[in-house]
Short mmCIF file of C-alpha atoms and ligand atoms in Angstrom, two decimals:
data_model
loop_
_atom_site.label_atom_id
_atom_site.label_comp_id
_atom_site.label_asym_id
_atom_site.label_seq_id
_atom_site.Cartn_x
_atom_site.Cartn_y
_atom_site.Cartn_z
CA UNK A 1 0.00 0.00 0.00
CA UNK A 2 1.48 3.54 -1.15
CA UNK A 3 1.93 5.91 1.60
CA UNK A 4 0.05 8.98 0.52
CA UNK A 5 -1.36 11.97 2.58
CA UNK A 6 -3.27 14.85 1.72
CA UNK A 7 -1.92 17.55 1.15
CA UNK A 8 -3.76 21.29 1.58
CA UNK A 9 -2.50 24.09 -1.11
CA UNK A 10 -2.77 27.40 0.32
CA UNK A 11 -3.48 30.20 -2.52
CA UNK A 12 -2.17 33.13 -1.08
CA UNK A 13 -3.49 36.26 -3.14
CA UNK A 14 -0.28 36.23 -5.68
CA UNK A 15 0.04 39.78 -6.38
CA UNK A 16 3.70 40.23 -5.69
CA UNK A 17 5.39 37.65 -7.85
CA UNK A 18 4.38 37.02 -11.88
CA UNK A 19 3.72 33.77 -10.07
CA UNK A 20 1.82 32.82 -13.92
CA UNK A 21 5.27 32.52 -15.35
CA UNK A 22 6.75 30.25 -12.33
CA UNK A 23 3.61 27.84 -13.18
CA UNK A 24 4.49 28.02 -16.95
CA UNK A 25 2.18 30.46 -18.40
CA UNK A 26 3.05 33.22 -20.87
CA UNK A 27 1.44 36.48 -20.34
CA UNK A 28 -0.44 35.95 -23.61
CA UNK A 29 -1.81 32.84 -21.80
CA UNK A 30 -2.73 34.31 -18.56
CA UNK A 31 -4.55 37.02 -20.67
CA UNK A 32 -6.33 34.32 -22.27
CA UNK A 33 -7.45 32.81 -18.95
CA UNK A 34 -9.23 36.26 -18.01
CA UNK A 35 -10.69 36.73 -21.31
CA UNK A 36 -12.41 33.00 -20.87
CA UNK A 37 -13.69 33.82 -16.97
CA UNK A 38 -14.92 37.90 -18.89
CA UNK A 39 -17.04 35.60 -21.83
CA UNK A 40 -18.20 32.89 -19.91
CA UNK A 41 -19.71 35.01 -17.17
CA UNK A 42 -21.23 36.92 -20.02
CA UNK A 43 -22.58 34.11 -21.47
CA UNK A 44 -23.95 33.01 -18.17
CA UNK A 45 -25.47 35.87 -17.10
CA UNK A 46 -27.33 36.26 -21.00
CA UNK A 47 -28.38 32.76 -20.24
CA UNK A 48 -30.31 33.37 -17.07
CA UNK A 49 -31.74 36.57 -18.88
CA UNK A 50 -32.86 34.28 -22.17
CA UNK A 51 -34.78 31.60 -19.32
CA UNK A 52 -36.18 34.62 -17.15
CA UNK A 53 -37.62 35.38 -20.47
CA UNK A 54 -38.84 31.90 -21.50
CA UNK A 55 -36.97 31.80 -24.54
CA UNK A 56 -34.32 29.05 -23.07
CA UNK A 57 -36.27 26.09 -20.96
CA UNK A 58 -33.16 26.20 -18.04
CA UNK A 59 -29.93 28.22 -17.42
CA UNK A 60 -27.37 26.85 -14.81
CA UNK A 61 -25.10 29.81 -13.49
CA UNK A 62 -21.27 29.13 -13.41
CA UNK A 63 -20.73 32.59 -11.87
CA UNK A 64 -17.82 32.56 -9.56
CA UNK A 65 -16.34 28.87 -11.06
CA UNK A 66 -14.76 30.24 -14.22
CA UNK A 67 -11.00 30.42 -12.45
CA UNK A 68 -11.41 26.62 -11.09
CA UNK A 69 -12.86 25.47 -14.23
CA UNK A 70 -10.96 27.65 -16.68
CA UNK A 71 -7.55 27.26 -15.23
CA UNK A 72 -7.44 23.31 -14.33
CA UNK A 73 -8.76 22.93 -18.13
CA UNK A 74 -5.67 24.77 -20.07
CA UNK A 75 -3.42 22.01 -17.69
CA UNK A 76 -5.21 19.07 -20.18
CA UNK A 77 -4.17 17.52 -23.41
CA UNK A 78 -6.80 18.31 -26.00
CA UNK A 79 -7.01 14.26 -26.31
CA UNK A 80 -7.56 13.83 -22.93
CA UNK A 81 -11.26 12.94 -22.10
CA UNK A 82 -13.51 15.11 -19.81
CA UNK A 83 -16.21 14.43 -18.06
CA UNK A 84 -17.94 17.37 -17.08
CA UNK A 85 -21.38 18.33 -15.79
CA UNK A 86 -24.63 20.77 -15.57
CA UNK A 87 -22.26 23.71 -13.74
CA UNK A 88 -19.11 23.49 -16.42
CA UNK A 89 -19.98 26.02 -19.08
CA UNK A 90 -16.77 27.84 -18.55
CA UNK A 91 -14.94 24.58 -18.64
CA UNK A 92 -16.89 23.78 -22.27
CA UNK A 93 -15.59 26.84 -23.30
CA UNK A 94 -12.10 26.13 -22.37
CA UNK A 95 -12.18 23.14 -23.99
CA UNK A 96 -12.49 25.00 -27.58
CA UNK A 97 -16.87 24.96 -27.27
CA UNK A 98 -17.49 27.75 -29.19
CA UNK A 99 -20.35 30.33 -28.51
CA UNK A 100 -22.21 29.42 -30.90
CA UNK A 101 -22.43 25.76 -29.98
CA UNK A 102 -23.23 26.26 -26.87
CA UNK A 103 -26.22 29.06 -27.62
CA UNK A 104 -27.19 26.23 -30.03
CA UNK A 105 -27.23 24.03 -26.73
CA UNK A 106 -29.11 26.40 -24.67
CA UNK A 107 -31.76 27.01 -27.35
CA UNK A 108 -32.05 23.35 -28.05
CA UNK A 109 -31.46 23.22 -31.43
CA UNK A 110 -30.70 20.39 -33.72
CA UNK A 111 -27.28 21.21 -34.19
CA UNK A 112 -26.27 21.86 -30.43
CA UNK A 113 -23.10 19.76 -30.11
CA UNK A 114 -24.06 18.11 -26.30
CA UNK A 115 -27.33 16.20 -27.71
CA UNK A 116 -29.25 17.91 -30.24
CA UNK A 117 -31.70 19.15 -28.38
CA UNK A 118 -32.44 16.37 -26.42
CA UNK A 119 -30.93 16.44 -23.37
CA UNK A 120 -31.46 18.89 -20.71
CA UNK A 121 -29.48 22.50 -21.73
CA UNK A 122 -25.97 22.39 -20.16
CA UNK A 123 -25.10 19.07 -20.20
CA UNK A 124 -22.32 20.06 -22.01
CA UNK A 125 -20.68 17.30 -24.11
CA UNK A 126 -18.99 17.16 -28.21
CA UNK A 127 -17.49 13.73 -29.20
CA UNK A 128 -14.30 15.61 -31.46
CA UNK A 129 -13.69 17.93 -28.40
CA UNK A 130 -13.37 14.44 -25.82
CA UNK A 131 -16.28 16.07 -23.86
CA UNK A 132 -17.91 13.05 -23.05
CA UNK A 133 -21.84 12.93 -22.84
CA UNK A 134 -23.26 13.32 -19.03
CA UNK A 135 -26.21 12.58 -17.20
CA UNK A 136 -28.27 14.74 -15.21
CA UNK A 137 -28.33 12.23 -11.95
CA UNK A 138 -25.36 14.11 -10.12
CA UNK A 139 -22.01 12.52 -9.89
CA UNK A 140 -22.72 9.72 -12.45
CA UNK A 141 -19.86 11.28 -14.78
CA UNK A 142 -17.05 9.59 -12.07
CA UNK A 143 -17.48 5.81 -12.77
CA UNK A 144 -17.79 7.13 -16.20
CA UNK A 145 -14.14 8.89 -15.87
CA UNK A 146 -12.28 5.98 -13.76
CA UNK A 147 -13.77 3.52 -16.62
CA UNK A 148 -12.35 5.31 -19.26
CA UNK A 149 -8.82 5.72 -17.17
CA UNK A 150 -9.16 2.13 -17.17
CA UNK A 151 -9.53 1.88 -20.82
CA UNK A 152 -6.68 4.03 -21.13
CA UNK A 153 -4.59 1.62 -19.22
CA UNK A 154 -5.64 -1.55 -20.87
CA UNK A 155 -4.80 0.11 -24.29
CA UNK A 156 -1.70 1.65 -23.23
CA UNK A 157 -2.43 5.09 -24.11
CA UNK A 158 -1.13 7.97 -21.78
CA UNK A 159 -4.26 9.87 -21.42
CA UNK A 160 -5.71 11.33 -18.20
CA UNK A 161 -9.30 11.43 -17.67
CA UNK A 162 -11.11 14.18 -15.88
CA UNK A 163 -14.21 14.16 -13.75
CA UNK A 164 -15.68 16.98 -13.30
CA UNK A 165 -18.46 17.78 -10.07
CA UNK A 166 -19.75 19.51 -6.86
CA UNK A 167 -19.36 19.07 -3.54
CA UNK A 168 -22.92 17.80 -3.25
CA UNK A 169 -21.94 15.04 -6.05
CA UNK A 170 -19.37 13.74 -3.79
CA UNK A 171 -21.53 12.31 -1.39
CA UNK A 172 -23.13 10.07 -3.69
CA UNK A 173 -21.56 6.20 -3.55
CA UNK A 174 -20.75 7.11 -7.75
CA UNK A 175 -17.86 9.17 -5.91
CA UNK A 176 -16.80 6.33 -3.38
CA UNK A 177 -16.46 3.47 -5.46
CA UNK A 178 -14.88 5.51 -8.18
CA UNK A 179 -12.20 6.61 -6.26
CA UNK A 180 -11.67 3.42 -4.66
CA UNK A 181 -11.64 1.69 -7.87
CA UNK A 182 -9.05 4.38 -9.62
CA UNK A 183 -6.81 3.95 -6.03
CA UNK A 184 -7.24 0.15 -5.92
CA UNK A 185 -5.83 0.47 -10.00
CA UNK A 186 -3.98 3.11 -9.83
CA UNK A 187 -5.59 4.32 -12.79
CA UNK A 188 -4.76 7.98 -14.57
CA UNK A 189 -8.15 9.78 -13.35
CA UNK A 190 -8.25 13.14 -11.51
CA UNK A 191 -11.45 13.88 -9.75
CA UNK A 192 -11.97 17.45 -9.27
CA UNK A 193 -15.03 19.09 -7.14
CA UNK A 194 -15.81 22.52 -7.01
CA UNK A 195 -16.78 22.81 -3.49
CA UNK A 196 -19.19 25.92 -3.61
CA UNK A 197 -20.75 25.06 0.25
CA UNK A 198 -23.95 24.20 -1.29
CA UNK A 199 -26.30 21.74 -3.08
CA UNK A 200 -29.00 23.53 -4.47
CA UNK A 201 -29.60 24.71 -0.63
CA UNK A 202 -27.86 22.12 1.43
CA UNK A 203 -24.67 23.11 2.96
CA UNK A 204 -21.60 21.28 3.11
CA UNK A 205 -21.51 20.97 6.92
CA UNK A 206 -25.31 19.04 6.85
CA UNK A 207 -23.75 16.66 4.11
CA UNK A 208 -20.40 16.43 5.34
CA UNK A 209 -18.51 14.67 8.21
CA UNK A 210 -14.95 16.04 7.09
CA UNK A 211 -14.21 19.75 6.43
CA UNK A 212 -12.84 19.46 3.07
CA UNK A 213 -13.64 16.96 0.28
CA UNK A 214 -10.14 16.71 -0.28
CA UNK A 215 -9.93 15.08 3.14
CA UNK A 216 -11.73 12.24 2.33
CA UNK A 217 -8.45 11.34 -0.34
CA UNK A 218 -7.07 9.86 2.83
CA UNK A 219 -9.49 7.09 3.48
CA UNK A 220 -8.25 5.81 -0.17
CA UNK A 221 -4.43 6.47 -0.18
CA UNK A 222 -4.45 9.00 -3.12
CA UNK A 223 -3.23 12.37 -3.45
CA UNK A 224 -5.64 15.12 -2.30
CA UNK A 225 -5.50 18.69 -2.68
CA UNK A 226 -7.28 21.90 -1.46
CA UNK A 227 -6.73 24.78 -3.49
CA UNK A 228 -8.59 27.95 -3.20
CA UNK A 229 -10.76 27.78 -6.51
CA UNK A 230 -10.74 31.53 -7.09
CA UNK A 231 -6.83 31.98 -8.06
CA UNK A 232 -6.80 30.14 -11.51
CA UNK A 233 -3.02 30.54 -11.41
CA UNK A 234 -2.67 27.76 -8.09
CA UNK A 235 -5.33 26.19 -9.46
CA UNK A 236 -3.69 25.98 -12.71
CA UNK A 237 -0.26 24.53 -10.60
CA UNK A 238 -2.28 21.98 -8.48
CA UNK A 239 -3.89 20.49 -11.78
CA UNK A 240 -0.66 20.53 -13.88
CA UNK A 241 1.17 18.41 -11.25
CA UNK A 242 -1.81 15.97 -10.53
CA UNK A 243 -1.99 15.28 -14.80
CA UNK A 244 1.56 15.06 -14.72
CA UNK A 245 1.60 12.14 -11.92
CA UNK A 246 -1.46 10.72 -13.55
CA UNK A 247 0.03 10.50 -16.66
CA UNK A 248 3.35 8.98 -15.21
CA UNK A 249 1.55 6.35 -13.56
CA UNK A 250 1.55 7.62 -10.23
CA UNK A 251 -2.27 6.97 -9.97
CA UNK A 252 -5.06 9.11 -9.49
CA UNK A 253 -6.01 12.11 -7.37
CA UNK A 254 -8.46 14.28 -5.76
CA UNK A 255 -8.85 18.54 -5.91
CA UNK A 256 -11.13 19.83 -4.03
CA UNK A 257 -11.06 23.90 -6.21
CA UNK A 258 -12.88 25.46 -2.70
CA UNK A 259 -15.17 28.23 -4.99
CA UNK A 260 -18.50 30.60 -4.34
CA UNK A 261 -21.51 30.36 -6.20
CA UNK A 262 -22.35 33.31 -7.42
CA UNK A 263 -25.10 32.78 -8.99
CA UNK A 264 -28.45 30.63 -8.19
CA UNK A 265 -28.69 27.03 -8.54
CA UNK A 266 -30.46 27.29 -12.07
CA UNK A 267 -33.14 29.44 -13.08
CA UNK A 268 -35.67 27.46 -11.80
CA UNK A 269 -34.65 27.25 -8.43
CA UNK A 270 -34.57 30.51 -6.80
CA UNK A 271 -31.84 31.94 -4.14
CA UNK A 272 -32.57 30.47 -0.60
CA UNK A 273 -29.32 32.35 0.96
CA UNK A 274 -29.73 35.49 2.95
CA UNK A 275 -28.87 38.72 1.38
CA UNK A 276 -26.22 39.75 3.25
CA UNK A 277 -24.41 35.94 2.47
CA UNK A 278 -24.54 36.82 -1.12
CA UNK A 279 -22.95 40.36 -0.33
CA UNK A 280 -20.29 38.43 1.25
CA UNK A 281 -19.37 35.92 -1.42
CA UNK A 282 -19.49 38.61 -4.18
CA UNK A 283 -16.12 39.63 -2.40
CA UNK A 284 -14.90 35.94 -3.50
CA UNK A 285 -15.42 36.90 -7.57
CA UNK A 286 -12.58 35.25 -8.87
CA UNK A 287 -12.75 37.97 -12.03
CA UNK A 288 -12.11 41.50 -10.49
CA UNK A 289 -9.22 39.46 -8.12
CA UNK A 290 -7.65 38.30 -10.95
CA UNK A 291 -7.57 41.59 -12.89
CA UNK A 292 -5.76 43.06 -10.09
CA UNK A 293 -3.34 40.82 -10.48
CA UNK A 294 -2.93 41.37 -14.17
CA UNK A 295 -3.30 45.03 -13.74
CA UNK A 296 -0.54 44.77 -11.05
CA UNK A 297 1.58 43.24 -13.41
CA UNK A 298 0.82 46.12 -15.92
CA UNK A 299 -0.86 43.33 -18.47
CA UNK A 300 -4.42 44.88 -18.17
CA UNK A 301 -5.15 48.42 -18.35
CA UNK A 302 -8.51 50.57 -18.35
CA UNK A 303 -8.28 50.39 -22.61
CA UNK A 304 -7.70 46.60 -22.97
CA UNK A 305 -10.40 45.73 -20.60
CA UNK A 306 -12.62 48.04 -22.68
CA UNK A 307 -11.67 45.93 -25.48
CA UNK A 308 -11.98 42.70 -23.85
CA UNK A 309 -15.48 43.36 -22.54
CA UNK A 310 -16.28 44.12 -26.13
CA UNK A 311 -14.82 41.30 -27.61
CA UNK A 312 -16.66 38.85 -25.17
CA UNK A 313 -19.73 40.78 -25.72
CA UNK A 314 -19.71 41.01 -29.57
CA UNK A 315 -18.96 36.66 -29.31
CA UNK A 316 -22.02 36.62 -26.90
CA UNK A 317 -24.47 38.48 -29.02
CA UNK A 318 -23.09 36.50 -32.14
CA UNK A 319 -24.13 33.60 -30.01
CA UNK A 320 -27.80 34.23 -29.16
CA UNK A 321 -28.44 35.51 -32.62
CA UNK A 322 -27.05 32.43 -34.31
CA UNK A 323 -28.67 29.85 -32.15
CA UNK A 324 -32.02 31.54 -31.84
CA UNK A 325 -32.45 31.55 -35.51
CA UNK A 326 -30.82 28.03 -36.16
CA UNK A 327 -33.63 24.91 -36.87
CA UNK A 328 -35.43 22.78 -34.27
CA UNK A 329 -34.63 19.27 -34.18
CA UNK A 330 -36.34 17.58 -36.23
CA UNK A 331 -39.48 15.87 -34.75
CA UNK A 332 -38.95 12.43 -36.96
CA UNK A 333 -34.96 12.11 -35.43
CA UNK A 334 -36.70 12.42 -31.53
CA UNK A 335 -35.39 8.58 -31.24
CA UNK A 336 -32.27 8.68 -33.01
CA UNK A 337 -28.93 8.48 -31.43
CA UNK A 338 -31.36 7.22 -28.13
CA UNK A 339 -32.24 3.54 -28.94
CA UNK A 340 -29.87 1.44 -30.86
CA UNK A 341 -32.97 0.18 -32.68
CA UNK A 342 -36.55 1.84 -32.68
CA UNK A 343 -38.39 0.52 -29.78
CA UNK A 344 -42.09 -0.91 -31.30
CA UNK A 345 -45.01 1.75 -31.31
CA UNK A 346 -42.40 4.03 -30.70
CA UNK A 347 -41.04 5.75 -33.76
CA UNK A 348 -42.40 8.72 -34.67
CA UNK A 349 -41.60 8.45 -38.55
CA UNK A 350 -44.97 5.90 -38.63
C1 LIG B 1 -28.94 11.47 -8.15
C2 LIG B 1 -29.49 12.85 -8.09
N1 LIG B 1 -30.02 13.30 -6.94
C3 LIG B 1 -30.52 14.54 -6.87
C4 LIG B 1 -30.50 15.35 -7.96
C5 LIG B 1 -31.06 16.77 -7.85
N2 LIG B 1 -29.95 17.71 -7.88
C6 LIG B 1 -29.61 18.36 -9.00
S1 LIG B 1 -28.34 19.36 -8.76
C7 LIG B 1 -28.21 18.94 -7.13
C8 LIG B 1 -27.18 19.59 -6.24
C9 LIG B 1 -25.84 19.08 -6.45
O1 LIG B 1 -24.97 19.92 -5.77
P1 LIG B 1 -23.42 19.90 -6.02
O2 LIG B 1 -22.98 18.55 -6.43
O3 LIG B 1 -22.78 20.49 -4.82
O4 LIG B 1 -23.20 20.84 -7.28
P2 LIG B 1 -23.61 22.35 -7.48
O5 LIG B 1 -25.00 22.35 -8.04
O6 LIG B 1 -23.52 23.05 -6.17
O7 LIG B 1 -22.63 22.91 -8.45
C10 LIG B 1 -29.18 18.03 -6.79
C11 LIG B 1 -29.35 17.47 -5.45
C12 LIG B 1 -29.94 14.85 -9.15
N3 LIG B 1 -29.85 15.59 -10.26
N4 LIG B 1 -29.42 13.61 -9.18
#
């Protein structure tokens, strides 16, 4: 049995050092980073507007994830394969999702990448991208992930597969046994749960006998790591190292990205935390924090965020118009891609 322990990153607020190009960014790249978390809260926040307005069925807010999501994406191979879930718009987008696709998704058209319209909107998922499709029963996507590190194994390839969930996901048993299974393997699988403190309304202490998910790494002898999920750069160094050992063969491993929801649950649930709580975690927006730190280390001025807000809005407006006028799916392909062969008194086609 490997002696592992758990091991708690501290993000300390890294405005003295260009601590991007220690971790191995450029300062094109960390640019990049912010311009993802400026788009994808865009295209979050359009989203809620477009379901508030009945024109989308559902929106699921990723305000306050984008660092977390954004950051532990850029430390992936394009090849490796991703399990995300309802929450990881911002991590579809990092993936190379374009705005388009997923408008197309939110709209549920025929040509939304995820499903075509038929699964729920933000189930995020495209077979060339290695977005792998998801369910909407929570933490399902982990089996799914340690399976596929076992593939990856068994063939020999050196991919590392991603799962992708909340805190609430990871007390379901889907969590448990995966992790077991990818320790008792050592299998190339990272697990990685944005804690936000809340399922739907639930906090973490009522579902929780540990402090931190990453805790819970101990019970199966893998790595685990806490890392506050609003500094994409630690974020960004916590993921790197945990692919890199994956990928090595030094088995699997759990980050807990410790993030604030911004936003509420989905549009159709509404905000069950107090005022003054939300007031609170708005001072945990991972975007204005890391502008500071860009501005600090003079790579963002007044004029380029100007620019950047108006780049981000231009791709968001492209977006909605695109998808909103793109065709339905069509009503004789309802079964297709669902049933391998048409159940009986079940296709629509007649
Ligand atoms: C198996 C299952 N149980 C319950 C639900 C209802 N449900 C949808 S989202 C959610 C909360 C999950 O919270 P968490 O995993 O912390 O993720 P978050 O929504 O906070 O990002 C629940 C209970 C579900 N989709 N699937």
């Amino acid at each position: 049995m490997k002696e592992r322990q758990t091991a708690v990153a501290e993000a300390k607020q890294p405005v003295g050092r260009r601590v991007h190009r220690e971790f191995g960014l450029g300062d094109a790249e960390a640019l990049d980073l912010y311009y993802g978390m400026l788009v994808t809260r865009k295209i979050s926040q359009a989203a809620l507007k477009l379901a508030f307005q009945g024109s989308i069925d559902v929106s699921i807010p990723s305000d306050g994830h984008e660092a977390a999501q954004i950051a532990s994406m850029r430390a992936l191979r394009p090849t490796d394969p991703v399990y995300l879930f309802y929450r990881s718009l911002p991590a579809a987008y990092a993936r190379g999702m374009t705005t388009r696709e997923i408008f197309l998704d939110y709209f549920g058209r025929r040509d939304g990448p995820s499903s075509g319209g038929k699964n729920l909107a933000g189930h995020w998922a495209k077979r060339e991208l290695n977005l792998m499709s998801v369910s909407g029963s929570v933490a399902t996507q982990i089996p799914h992930a340690v399976g596929s590190a076992l593939a990856a194994k068994l063939r020999g390839d050196d991919s590392v597969s991603v799962a992708y969930f909340g805190d609430g996901g990871s007390s379901k048993s889907d969590f448990h046994e995966g992790l077991n299974f990818a320790a008792v393997h050592q299998l190339p699988v990272v697990l990685f749960c944005e804690n936000n403190g809340v399922a739907i309304s639930v906090p973490f202490e009522k579902q929780s006998g540990v402090a931190r998910v990453a805790d819970r790494a101990v019970g199966y002898a893998v790595v685990g790591i806490s890392v506050d999920g609003a500094d994409p750069l630690q974020v960004y160094r916590v993921m790197r190292e945990a692919v890199e050992a994956a990928r090595a063969g030094q088995g699997p491993a759990l980050i807990e990205a410790r993030v604030t929801r911004l936003g509420q649950h989905t549009s159709q649930v509404g905000e069950s935390r107090e005022p003054r709580e939300m007031a609170a975690a708005r001072r945990h927006d991972p975007i204005p924090r890391f502008g500071r730190y860009l501005r600090h280390h003079g790579l963002l001025d007044d004029t380029l965020q100007a620019e950047l807000e108006a780049r981000a809005q231009c791709e968001v407006d492209d977006g909605i118009d695109f998808a909103s006028h793109a065709p339905p799916p069509a009503v004789d392909r309802a079964f297709a891609d669902v049933y391998a062969a048409p159940t009986p008194g079940r296709s629509l086609s007649g």
